[in-house]
Amino acid sequence: FFFKQKTAYEIPKRDWSSDGCSSDLAAGILAGGGVAARAGAARDGTVAARSTTTTAPAGPTLLVLGDSLTWGAQYFGKARELIEADAQWGTVLMDGLFSRRLDVPTWSKWIKYSGIKVLRQWREQGTNPDAMIVALGSNDVFHESSPKVYEQLMRALLDEIGGVPTTFLTILRYDTPAIAARSRAYNEVLVRVAADYPNVEVYDWYAVVSKRSKWRAWDKVHLTATGYEQRARTYRRLAAALWDRAYPPPPPETTVPPETTAPVATTVAP
């Protein structure tokens, strides 16, 4: 899906303004899962790295770590409430902040703008997420231009996350031609890096939102109110898919019917 054409990250000229649907979610899973991804795909075409755990702990926690797009999904779309309505995750944390990046320079004291440092802070406070949705990168491509730097930052964050089941979203930012090119490069690096982490899937938000101009705001970075509502619905579906990855249901029991032996006919001589 991701590599069908060289211009996979060029914004389509045709306007698809229909609402998002579950088919977007299935088509949007690009890569991830390391060995599990190479081994095969699920029935709906998505690639998932499933945990061996089948019993959820009391009050499992989902952390959605993002930037202003995540903030907007909560403010306009009530993403947390949508996820909570499914009654799966015991705690849902929507942590979105404008200008947040994967990480900030070591000299910076602004912990809240670093995804890595914010995750550390949550853990230091006693909150250890059982699954994560990561929606960062739009601000990294504004500040950084090197694919090598993108890879370093992604790996640093994924190493910090550890083995927690995670879905990482691609980005769409095109306020200048240079940044549009950086966004495409960022997404390509993300797909490649995720293949090395068995717990990580990549969801192609770029492919979904680039088809729908009514979701995208005039600044070519943020979303409209409708776009934020659709982003919130996307988080809801991704949260449900993460639940299935983290706590897959046990396989159904199979009952083997007892073998029956037909009676052997006997002939008695007169």
PDB file of C-alpha atoms in Angstrom:
ATOM      1  CA  PHE A   1       0.000   0.000   0.000  1.00  0.00           C
ATOM      2  CA  PHE A   2       2.668   2.455   1.063  1.00  0.00           C
ATOM      3  CA  PHE A   3       5.097   1.801  -1.764  1.00  0.00           C
ATOM      4  CA  LYS A   4       2.741   1.352  -4.729  1.00  0.00           C
ATOM      5  CA  GLN A   5       3.960   4.500  -6.358  1.00  0.00           C
ATOM      6  CA  LYS A   6       6.831   6.920  -5.973  1.00  0.00           C
ATOM      7  CA  THR A   7       4.439   9.798  -5.399  1.00  0.00           C
ATOM      8  CA  ALA A   8       2.665   8.085  -2.518  1.00  0.00           C
ATOM      9  CA  TYR A   9       2.992  11.239  -0.451  1.00  0.00           C
ATOM     10  CA  GLU A  10       1.852  13.760  -3.015  1.00  0.00           C
ATOM     11  CA  ILE A  11      -1.500  15.258  -2.057  1.00  0.00           C
ATOM     12  CA  PRO A  12      -4.146  13.928  -4.453  1.00  0.00           C
ATOM     13  CA  LYS A  13      -5.871  16.597  -6.527  1.00  0.00           C
ATOM     14  CA  ARG A  14      -9.231  14.894  -6.252  1.00  0.00           C
ATOM     15  CA  ASP A  15     -11.296  15.965  -3.250  1.00  0.00           C
ATOM     16  CA  TRP A  16     -12.665  13.124  -1.170  1.00  0.00           C
ATOM     17  CA  SER A  17     -14.789  14.823   1.456  1.00  0.00           C
ATOM     18  CA  SER A  18     -16.724  11.811   2.700  1.00  0.00           C
ATOM     19  CA  ASP A  19     -16.611  10.850   6.328  1.00  0.00           C
ATOM     20  CA  GLY A  20     -13.984   8.463   7.596  1.00  0.00           C
ATOM     21  CA  CYS A  21     -14.913   4.839   7.906  1.00  0.00           C
ATOM     22  CA  SER A  22     -13.509   1.622   9.206  1.00  0.00           C
ATOM     23  CA  SER A  23     -12.087   0.793   5.777  1.00  0.00           C
ATOM     24  CA  ASP A  24      -9.697   3.726   6.218  1.00  0.00           C
ATOM     25  CA  LEU A  25      -8.442   2.094   9.365  1.00  0.00           C
ATOM     26  CA  ALA A  26      -7.780  -1.216   7.671  1.00  0.00           C
ATOM     27  CA  ALA A  27      -6.075   0.383   4.686  1.00  0.00           C
ATOM     28  CA  GLY A  28      -4.148   2.786   6.872  1.00  0.00           C
ATOM     29  CA  ILE A  29      -1.977   0.225   8.635  1.00  0.00           C
ATOM     30  CA  LEU A  30       1.307   0.415   6.778  1.00  0.00           C
ATOM     31  CA  ALA A  31       3.927  -1.557   8.611  1.00  0.00           C
ATOM     32  CA  GLY A  32       5.277  -2.609  11.917  1.00  0.00           C
ATOM     33  CA  GLY A  33       5.560  -5.620  14.071  1.00  0.00           C
ATOM     34  CA  GLY A  34       9.070  -6.662  13.042  1.00  0.00           C
ATOM     35  CA  VAL A  35       9.044 -10.431  12.702  1.00  0.00           C
ATOM     36  CA  ALA A  36       5.297 -10.547  13.186  1.00  0.00           C
ATOM     37  CA  ALA A  37       4.783  -8.176  10.295  1.00  0.00           C
ATOM     38  CA  ARG A  38       6.926 -10.247   7.981  1.00  0.00           C
ATOM     39  CA  ALA A  39       5.160 -13.404   9.043  1.00  0.00           C
ATOM     40  CA  GLY A  40       1.781 -12.336   7.690  1.00  0.00           C
ATOM     41  CA  ALA A  41      -1.285 -10.153   7.989  1.00  0.00           C
ATOM     42  CA  ALA A  42      -4.532 -10.431   9.857  1.00  0.00           C
ATOM     43  CA  ARG A  43      -7.765 -11.222   8.084  1.00  0.00           C
ATOM     44  CA  ASP A  44      -8.636  -7.581   7.531  1.00  0.00           C
ATOM     45  CA  GLY A  45      -5.265  -6.849   5.954  1.00  0.00           C
ATOM     46  CA  THR A  46      -3.731  -5.118   8.958  1.00  0.00           C
ATOM     47  CA  VAL A  47      -0.417  -6.177  10.369  1.00  0.00           C
ATOM     48  CA  ALA A  48      -0.289  -6.496  14.119  1.00  0.00           C
ATOM     49  CA  ALA A  49       2.192  -7.593  16.730  1.00  0.00           C
ATOM     50  CA  ARG A  50       0.115  -9.309  19.382  1.00  0.00           C
ATOM     51  CA  SER A  51       1.098  -9.670  22.987  1.00  0.00           C
ATOM     52  CA  THR A  52       1.016 -13.078  24.587  1.00  0.00           C
ATOM     53  CA  THR A  53      -0.958 -11.574  27.448  1.00  0.00           C
ATOM     54  CA  THR A  54      -4.635 -12.437  27.302  1.00  0.00           C
ATOM     55  CA  THR A  55      -5.792 -11.046  30.642  1.00  0.00           C
ATOM     56  CA  ALA A  56      -6.013  -7.291  31.091  1.00  0.00           C
ATOM     57  CA  PRO A  57      -4.715  -5.872  34.385  1.00  0.00           C
ATOM     58  CA  ALA A  58      -7.061  -3.903  36.598  1.00  0.00           C
ATOM     59  CA  GLY A  59      -7.580  -0.499  35.018  1.00  0.00           C
ATOM     60  CA  PRO A  60      -5.181  -0.751  32.038  1.00  0.00           C
ATOM     61  CA  THR A  61      -3.979   2.636  30.822  1.00  0.00           C
ATOM     62  CA  LEU A  62      -3.890   4.023  27.283  1.00  0.00           C
ATOM     63  CA  LEU A  63      -1.745   7.097  26.635  1.00  0.00           C
ATOM     64  CA  VAL A  64      -2.284   9.194  23.521  1.00  0.00           C
ATOM     65  CA  LEU A  65       0.847  11.318  23.193  1.00  0.00           C
ATOM     66  CA  GLY A  66       0.674  14.084  20.631  1.00  0.00           C
ATOM     67  CA  ASP A  67       0.847  17.722  19.669  1.00  0.00           C
ATOM     68  CA  SER A  68      -1.803  20.322  18.836  1.00  0.00           C
ATOM     69  CA  LEU A  69      -3.658  17.877  16.566  1.00  0.00           C
ATOM     70  CA  THR A  70      -4.235  15.628  19.563  1.00  0.00           C
ATOM     71  CA  TRP A  71      -5.277  18.622  21.626  1.00  0.00           C
ATOM     72  CA  GLY A  72      -7.795  19.526  18.928  1.00  0.00           C
ATOM     73  CA  ALA A  73      -9.102  15.961  18.709  1.00  0.00           C
ATOM     74  CA  GLN A  74      -9.939  16.197  22.394  1.00  0.00           C
ATOM     75  CA  TYR A  75     -11.288  19.750  22.364  1.00  0.00           C
ATOM     76  CA  PHE A  76     -13.438  19.438  19.232  1.00  0.00           C
ATOM     77  CA  GLY A  77     -13.961  15.692  18.981  1.00  0.00           C
ATOM     78  CA  LYS A  78     -13.999  14.542  22.631  1.00  0.00           C
ATOM     79  CA  ALA A  79     -11.610  11.719  21.786  1.00  0.00           C
ATOM     80  CA  ARG A  80     -11.171  10.567  25.373  1.00  0.00           C
ATOM     81  CA  GLU A  81     -14.905  10.286  25.910  1.00  0.00           C
ATOM     82  CA  LEU A  82     -15.291   8.295  22.695  1.00  0.00           C
ATOM     83  CA  ILE A  83     -12.616   5.827  23.768  1.00  0.00           C
ATOM     84  CA  GLU A  84     -14.028   5.571  27.291  1.00  0.00           C
ATOM     85  CA  ALA A  85     -17.473   4.807  25.860  1.00  0.00           C
ATOM     86  CA  ASP A  86     -16.127   1.494  24.589  1.00  0.00           C
ATOM     87  CA  ALA A  87     -15.455   0.474  28.208  1.00  0.00           C
ATOM     88  CA  GLN A  88     -12.139  -1.214  27.483  1.00  0.00           C
ATOM     89  CA  TRP A  89      -9.329   0.948  28.824  1.00  0.00           C
ATOM     90  CA  GLY A  90      -9.571   1.725  32.519  1.00  0.00           C
ATOM     91  CA  THR A  91      -7.721   5.026  32.120  1.00  0.00           C
ATOM     92  CA  VAL A  92      -7.424   7.095  28.954  1.00  0.00           C
ATOM     93  CA  LEU A  93      -4.854   9.904  28.944  1.00  0.00           C
ATOM     94  CA  MET A  94      -5.047  12.462  26.142  1.00  0.00           C
ATOM     95  CA  ASP A  95      -1.764  14.371  26.340  1.00  0.00           C
ATOM     96  CA  GLY A  96      -1.609  16.828  23.454  1.00  0.00           C
ATOM     97  CA  LEU A  97       0.295  20.113  23.429  1.00  0.00           C
ATOM     98  CA  PHE A  98       1.053  22.663  20.716  1.00  0.00           C
ATOM     99  CA  SER A  99       4.648  22.681  19.417  1.00  0.00           C
ATOM    100  CA  ARG A 100       5.479  19.310  20.978  1.00  0.00           C
ATOM    101  CA  ARG A 101       8.153  17.288  19.218  1.00  0.00           C
ATOM    102  CA  LEU A 102       9.608  13.808  19.519  1.00  0.00           C
ATOM    103  CA  ASP A 103      12.325  15.407  21.584  1.00  0.00           C
ATOM    104  CA  VAL A 104      13.886  18.805  22.147  1.00  0.00           C
ATOM    105  CA  PRO A 105      17.583  19.730  22.397  1.00  0.00           C
ATOM    106  CA  THR A 106      19.268  18.615  25.601  1.00  0.00           C
ATOM    107  CA  TRP A 107      19.818  22.202  26.674  1.00  0.00           C
ATOM    108  CA  SER A 108      16.114  22.974  26.587  1.00  0.00           C
ATOM    109  CA  LYS A 109      14.323  23.091  29.937  1.00  0.00           C
ATOM    110  CA  TRP A 110      10.891  22.776  28.313  1.00  0.00           C
ATOM    111  CA  ILE A 111      10.112  19.187  29.233  1.00  0.00           C
ATOM    112  CA  LYS A 112       6.487  19.493  28.151  1.00  0.00           C
ATOM    113  CA  TYR A 113       7.528  19.994  24.515  1.00  0.00           C
ATOM    114  CA  SER A 114       9.429  16.690  24.381  1.00  0.00           C
ATOM    115  CA  GLY A 115       7.500  13.472  23.821  1.00  0.00           C
ATOM    116  CA  ILE A 116      10.323  11.437  25.352  1.00  0.00           C
ATOM    117  CA  LYS A 117      10.573  13.567  28.476  1.00  0.00           C
ATOM    118  CA  VAL A 118       6.808  13.730  28.939  1.00  0.00           C
ATOM    119  CA  LEU A 119       6.603   9.935  28.828  1.00  0.00           C
ATOM    120  CA  ARG A 120       9.373   9.734  31.425  1.00  0.00           C
ATOM    121  CA  GLN A 121       7.505  12.215  33.555  1.00  0.00           C
ATOM    122  CA  TRP A 122       4.312  10.132  33.432  1.00  0.00           C
ATOM    123  CA  ARG A 123       6.252   7.083  34.562  1.00  0.00           C
ATOM    124  CA  GLU A 124       8.041   8.960  37.311  1.00  0.00           C
ATOM    125  CA  GLN A 125       4.622   9.962  38.603  1.00  0.00           C
ATOM    126  CA  GLY A 126       3.573   6.303  38.731  1.00  0.00           C
ATOM    127  CA  THR A 127       1.646   6.086  35.452  1.00  0.00           C
ATOM    128  CA  ASN A 128       2.911   3.280  33.239  1.00  0.00           C
ATOM    129  CA  PRO A 129       0.895   3.074  30.022  1.00  0.00           C
ATOM    130  CA  ASP A 130      -0.174  -0.387  28.901  1.00  0.00           C
ATOM    131  CA  ALA A 131      -0.528   0.854  25.306  1.00  0.00           C
ATOM    132  CA  MET A 132       0.219   4.058  23.409  1.00  0.00           C
ATOM    133  CA  ILE A 133      -0.855   6.053  20.397  1.00  0.00           C
ATOM    134  CA  VAL A 134       1.943   8.376  19.261  1.00  0.00           C
ATOM    135  CA  ALA A 135       0.994  11.335  17.075  1.00  0.00           C
ATOM    136  CA  LEU A 136       4.132  13.446  16.829  1.00  0.00           C
ATOM    137  CA  GLY A 137       6.387  14.685  14.061  1.00  0.00           C
ATOM    138  CA  SER A 138       4.675  17.717  12.552  1.00  0.00           C
ATOM    139  CA  ASN A 139       6.824  20.054  14.607  1.00  0.00           C
ATOM    140  CA  ASP A 140       9.973  17.980  14.135  1.00  0.00           C
ATOM    141  CA  VAL A 141       9.863  18.490  10.364  1.00  0.00           C
ATOM    142  CA  PHE A 142       9.586  22.234  10.953  1.00  0.00           C
ATOM    143  CA  HIS A 143      12.800  22.275  12.986  1.00  0.00           C
ATOM    144  CA  GLU A 144      14.759  19.418  11.403  1.00  0.00           C
ATOM    145  CA  SER A 145      15.436  18.547   7.774  1.00  0.00           C
ATOM    146  CA  SER A 146      17.597  15.433   8.004  1.00  0.00           C
ATOM    147  CA  PRO A 147      16.071  11.931   7.675  1.00  0.00           C
ATOM    148  CA  LYS A 148      18.947  10.689   9.859  1.00  0.00           C
ATOM    149  CA  VAL A 149      17.789  12.993  12.640  1.00  0.00           C
ATOM    150  CA  TYR A 150      14.209  11.784  12.228  1.00  0.00           C
ATOM    151  CA  GLU A 151      15.407   8.212  12.608  1.00  0.00           C
ATOM    152  CA  GLN A 152      17.461   9.019  15.692  1.00  0.00           C
ATOM    153  CA  LEU A 153      14.515  10.758  17.345  1.00  0.00           C
ATOM    154  CA  MET A 154      12.054   7.996  16.443  1.00  0.00           C
ATOM    155  CA  ARG A 155      14.315   5.274  17.764  1.00  0.00           C
ATOM    156  CA  ALA A 156      14.973   7.214  20.952  1.00  0.00           C
ATOM    157  CA  LEU A 157      11.241   7.522  21.604  1.00  0.00           C
ATOM    158  CA  LEU A 158      10.467   3.909  20.698  1.00  0.00           C
ATOM    159  CA  ASP A 159      13.318   2.700  22.899  1.00  0.00           C
ATOM    160  CA  GLU A 160      11.862   4.779  25.723  1.00  0.00           C
ATOM    161  CA  ILE A 161       8.425   3.256  25.116  1.00  0.00           C
ATOM    162  CA  GLY A 162       9.875  -0.243  25.317  1.00  0.00           C
ATOM    163  CA  GLY A 163       7.692  -3.235  24.546  1.00  0.00           C
ATOM    164  CA  VAL A 164       4.374  -1.468  25.090  1.00  0.00           C
ATOM    165  CA  PRO A 165       1.935  -2.025  22.175  1.00  0.00           C
ATOM    166  CA  THR A 166       2.072   1.210  20.178  1.00  0.00           C
ATOM    167  CA  THR A 167       0.467   2.739  17.110  1.00  0.00           C
ATOM    168  CA  PHE A 168       2.421   5.580  15.484  1.00  0.00           C
ATOM    169  CA  LEU A 169       0.678   7.955  13.052  1.00  0.00           C
ATOM    170  CA  THR A 170       2.204   9.425   9.914  1.00  0.00           C
ATOM    171  CA  ILE A 171       1.955  13.173   9.411  1.00  0.00           C
ATOM    172  CA  LEU A 172       0.717  15.677   6.840  1.00  0.00           C
ATOM    173  CA  ARG A 173       2.222  19.146   6.907  1.00  0.00           C
ATOM    174  CA  TYR A 174       2.631  21.149   3.696  1.00  0.00           C
ATOM    175  CA  ASP A 175       2.757  24.840   4.610  1.00  0.00           C
ATOM    176  CA  THR A 176       5.851  25.196   2.398  1.00  0.00           C
ATOM    177  CA  PRO A 177       7.167  22.932  -0.384  1.00  0.00           C
ATOM    178  CA  ALA A 178      10.262  22.198   1.685  1.00  0.00           C
ATOM    179  CA  ILE A 179       8.246  21.111   4.707  1.00  0.00           C
ATOM    180  CA  ALA A 180       5.958  19.030   2.505  1.00  0.00           C
ATOM    181  CA  ALA A 181       9.029  17.172   1.243  1.00  0.00           C
ATOM    182  CA  ARG A 182      10.272  16.737   4.800  1.00  0.00           C
ATOM    183  CA  SER A 183       6.917  15.284   5.814  1.00  0.00           C
ATOM    184  CA  ARG A 184       7.137  12.670   3.083  1.00  0.00           C
ATOM    185  CA  ALA A 185      10.668  11.806   4.137  1.00  0.00           C
ATOM    186  CA  TYR A 186       9.596  11.587   7.780  1.00  0.00           C
ATOM    187  CA  ASN A 187       6.803   9.158   6.947  1.00  0.00           C
ATOM    188  CA  GLU A 188       9.067   6.952   4.881  1.00  0.00           C
ATOM    189  CA  VAL A 189      11.610   6.803   7.698  1.00  0.00           C
ATOM    190  CA  LEU A 190       8.856   5.986  10.195  1.00  0.00           C
ATOM    191  CA  VAL A 191       7.677   2.976   8.200  1.00  0.00           C
ATOM    192  CA  ARG A 192      11.221   1.684   7.911  1.00  0.00           C
ATOM    193  CA  VAL A 193      12.050   2.197  11.586  1.00  0.00           C
ATOM    194  CA  ALA A 194       8.816   0.646  12.833  1.00  0.00           C
ATOM    195  CA  ALA A 195       9.687  -2.630  11.118  1.00  0.00           C
ATOM    196  CA  ASP A 196      12.442  -3.079  13.716  1.00  0.00           C
ATOM    197  CA  TYR A 197      10.021  -2.898  16.658  1.00  0.00           C
ATOM    198  CA  PRO A 198       7.699  -5.895  17.138  1.00  0.00           C
ATOM    199  CA  ASN A 199       5.282  -3.873  19.272  1.00  0.00           C
ATOM    200  CA  VAL A 200       4.773  -1.007  16.806  1.00  0.00           C
ATOM    201  CA  GLU A 201       2.280  -0.428  13.994  1.00  0.00           C
ATOM    202  CA  VAL A 202       2.210   2.592  11.700  1.00  0.00           C
ATOM    203  CA  TYR A 203      -1.153   4.088  10.822  1.00  0.00           C
ATOM    204  CA  ASP A 204      -1.169   6.175   7.632  1.00  0.00           C
ATOM    205  CA  TRP A 205      -3.026   9.300   8.704  1.00  0.00           C
ATOM    206  CA  TYR A 206      -1.396  11.065   5.754  1.00  0.00           C
ATOM    207  CA  ALA A 207      -3.229   8.843   3.262  1.00  0.00           C
ATOM    208  CA  VAL A 208      -6.564   9.394   5.002  1.00  0.00           C
ATOM    209  CA  VAL A 209      -6.467  13.159   5.506  1.00  0.00           C
ATOM    210  CA  SER A 210      -4.782  14.029   2.212  1.00  0.00           C
ATOM    211  CA  LYS A 211      -7.892  12.817   0.372  1.00  0.00           C
ATOM    212  CA  ARG A 212     -10.230  15.124   2.276  1.00  0.00           C
ATOM    213  CA  SER A 213      -9.708  18.854   1.879  1.00  0.00           C
ATOM    214  CA  LYS A 214     -12.648  19.661   4.165  1.00  0.00           C
ATOM    215  CA  TRP A 215     -10.735  18.145   7.057  1.00  0.00           C
ATOM    216  CA  ARG A 216      -7.652  20.326   6.531  1.00  0.00           C
ATOM    217  CA  ALA A 217      -7.327  23.873   7.844  1.00  0.00           C
ATOM    218  CA  TRP A 218      -6.181  26.844   5.803  1.00  0.00           C
ATOM    219  CA  ASP A 219      -2.718  26.896   7.408  1.00  0.00           C
ATOM    220  CA  LYS A 220      -1.886  23.474   5.891  1.00  0.00           C
ATOM    221  CA  VAL A 221      -0.848  22.184   9.312  1.00  0.00           C
ATOM    222  CA  HIS A 222      -3.941  21.882  11.474  1.00  0.00           C
ATOM    223  CA  LEU A 223      -7.470  20.570  10.964  1.00  0.00           C
ATOM    224  CA  THR A 224     -10.950  22.004  10.703  1.00  0.00           C
ATOM    225  CA  ALA A 225     -13.527  21.200  13.367  1.00  0.00           C
ATOM    226  CA  THR A 226     -14.748  18.368  11.147  1.00  0.00           C
ATOM    227  CA  GLY A 227     -11.191  17.143  10.739  1.00  0.00           C
ATOM    228  CA  TYR A 228     -10.643  17.092  14.479  1.00  0.00           C
ATOM    229  CA  GLU A 229     -13.849  15.139  14.965  1.00  0.00           C
ATOM    230  CA  GLN A 230     -12.632  12.575  12.441  1.00  0.00           C
ATOM    231  CA  ARG A 231      -9.244  12.473  14.121  1.00  0.00           C
ATOM    232  CA  ALA A 232     -11.009  11.697  17.402  1.00  0.00           C
ATOM    233  CA  ARG A 233     -12.910   8.843  15.747  1.00  0.00           C
ATOM    234  CA  THR A 234      -9.645   7.545  14.370  1.00  0.00           C
ATOM    235  CA  TYR A 235      -8.162   7.505  17.869  1.00  0.00           C
ATOM    236  CA  ARG A 236     -11.195   5.566  19.053  1.00  0.00           C
ATOM    237  CA  ARG A 237     -10.738   2.878  16.426  1.00  0.00           C
ATOM    238  CA  LEU A 238      -7.007   2.701  16.969  1.00  0.00           C
ATOM    239  CA  ALA A 239      -7.608   2.358  20.720  1.00  0.00           C
ATOM    240  CA  ALA A 240      -9.937  -0.576  20.125  1.00  0.00           C
ATOM    241  CA  ALA A 241      -7.392  -2.203  17.798  1.00  0.00           C
ATOM    242  CA  LEU A 242      -4.661  -1.670  20.396  1.00  0.00           C
ATOM    243  CA  TRP A 243      -6.826  -3.427  22.978  1.00  0.00           C
ATOM    244  CA  ASP A 244      -7.061  -6.456  20.721  1.00  0.00           C
ATOM    245  CA  ARG A 245      -3.302  -6.425  20.234  1.00  0.00           C
ATOM    246  CA  ALA A 246      -2.521  -6.030  23.922  1.00  0.00           C
ATOM    247  CA  TYR A 247      -5.117  -8.472  25.186  1.00  0.00           C
ATOM    248  CA  PRO A 248      -6.052 -10.839  22.364  1.00  0.00           C
ATOM    249  CA  PRO A 249      -8.979 -13.064  23.228  1.00  0.00           C
ATOM    250  CA  PRO A 250      -8.151 -16.701  23.895  1.00  0.00           C
ATOM    251  CA  PRO A 251      -8.697 -18.984  20.938  1.00  0.00           C
ATOM    252  CA  PRO A 252     -12.136 -20.566  20.875  1.00  0.00           C
ATOM    253  CA  GLU A 253     -12.386 -24.017  22.330  1.00  0.00           C
ATOM    254  CA  THR A 254     -12.933 -26.736  19.804  1.00  0.00           C
ATOM    255  CA  THR A 255     -14.959 -29.802  20.579  1.00  0.00           C
ATOM    256  CA  VAL A 256     -14.128 -32.940  18.702  1.00  0.00           C
ATOM    257  CA  PRO A 257     -17.192 -35.125  18.308  1.00  0.00           C
ATOM    258  CA  PRO A 258     -16.702 -38.706  19.445  1.00  0.00           C
ATOM    259  CA  GLU A 259     -15.989 -41.195  16.750  1.00  0.00           C
ATOM    260  CA  THR A 260     -18.843 -43.458  15.884  1.00  0.00           C
ATOM    261  CA  THR A 261     -18.352 -46.932  14.545  1.00  0.00           C
ATOM    262  CA  ALA A 262     -21.037 -48.436  12.376  1.00  0.00           C
ATOM    263  CA  PRO A 263     -22.107 -51.886  13.540  1.00  0.00           C
ATOM    264  CA  VAL A 264     -20.710 -54.718  11.496  1.00  0.00           C
ATOM    265  CA  ALA A 265     -23.403 -56.782   9.855  1.00  0.00           C
ATOM    266  CA  THR A 266     -23.200 -60.473  10.583  1.00  0.00           C
ATOM    267  CA  THR A 267     -24.751 -63.267   8.618  1.00  0.00           C
ATOM    268  CA  VAL A 268     -25.881 -66.423  10.447  1.00  0.00           C
ATOM    269  CA  ALA A 269     -25.834 -69.549   8.323  1.00  0.00           C
ATOM    270  CA  PRO A 270     -29.099 -71.528   8.291  1.00  0.00           C
TER     271      PRO A 270
END
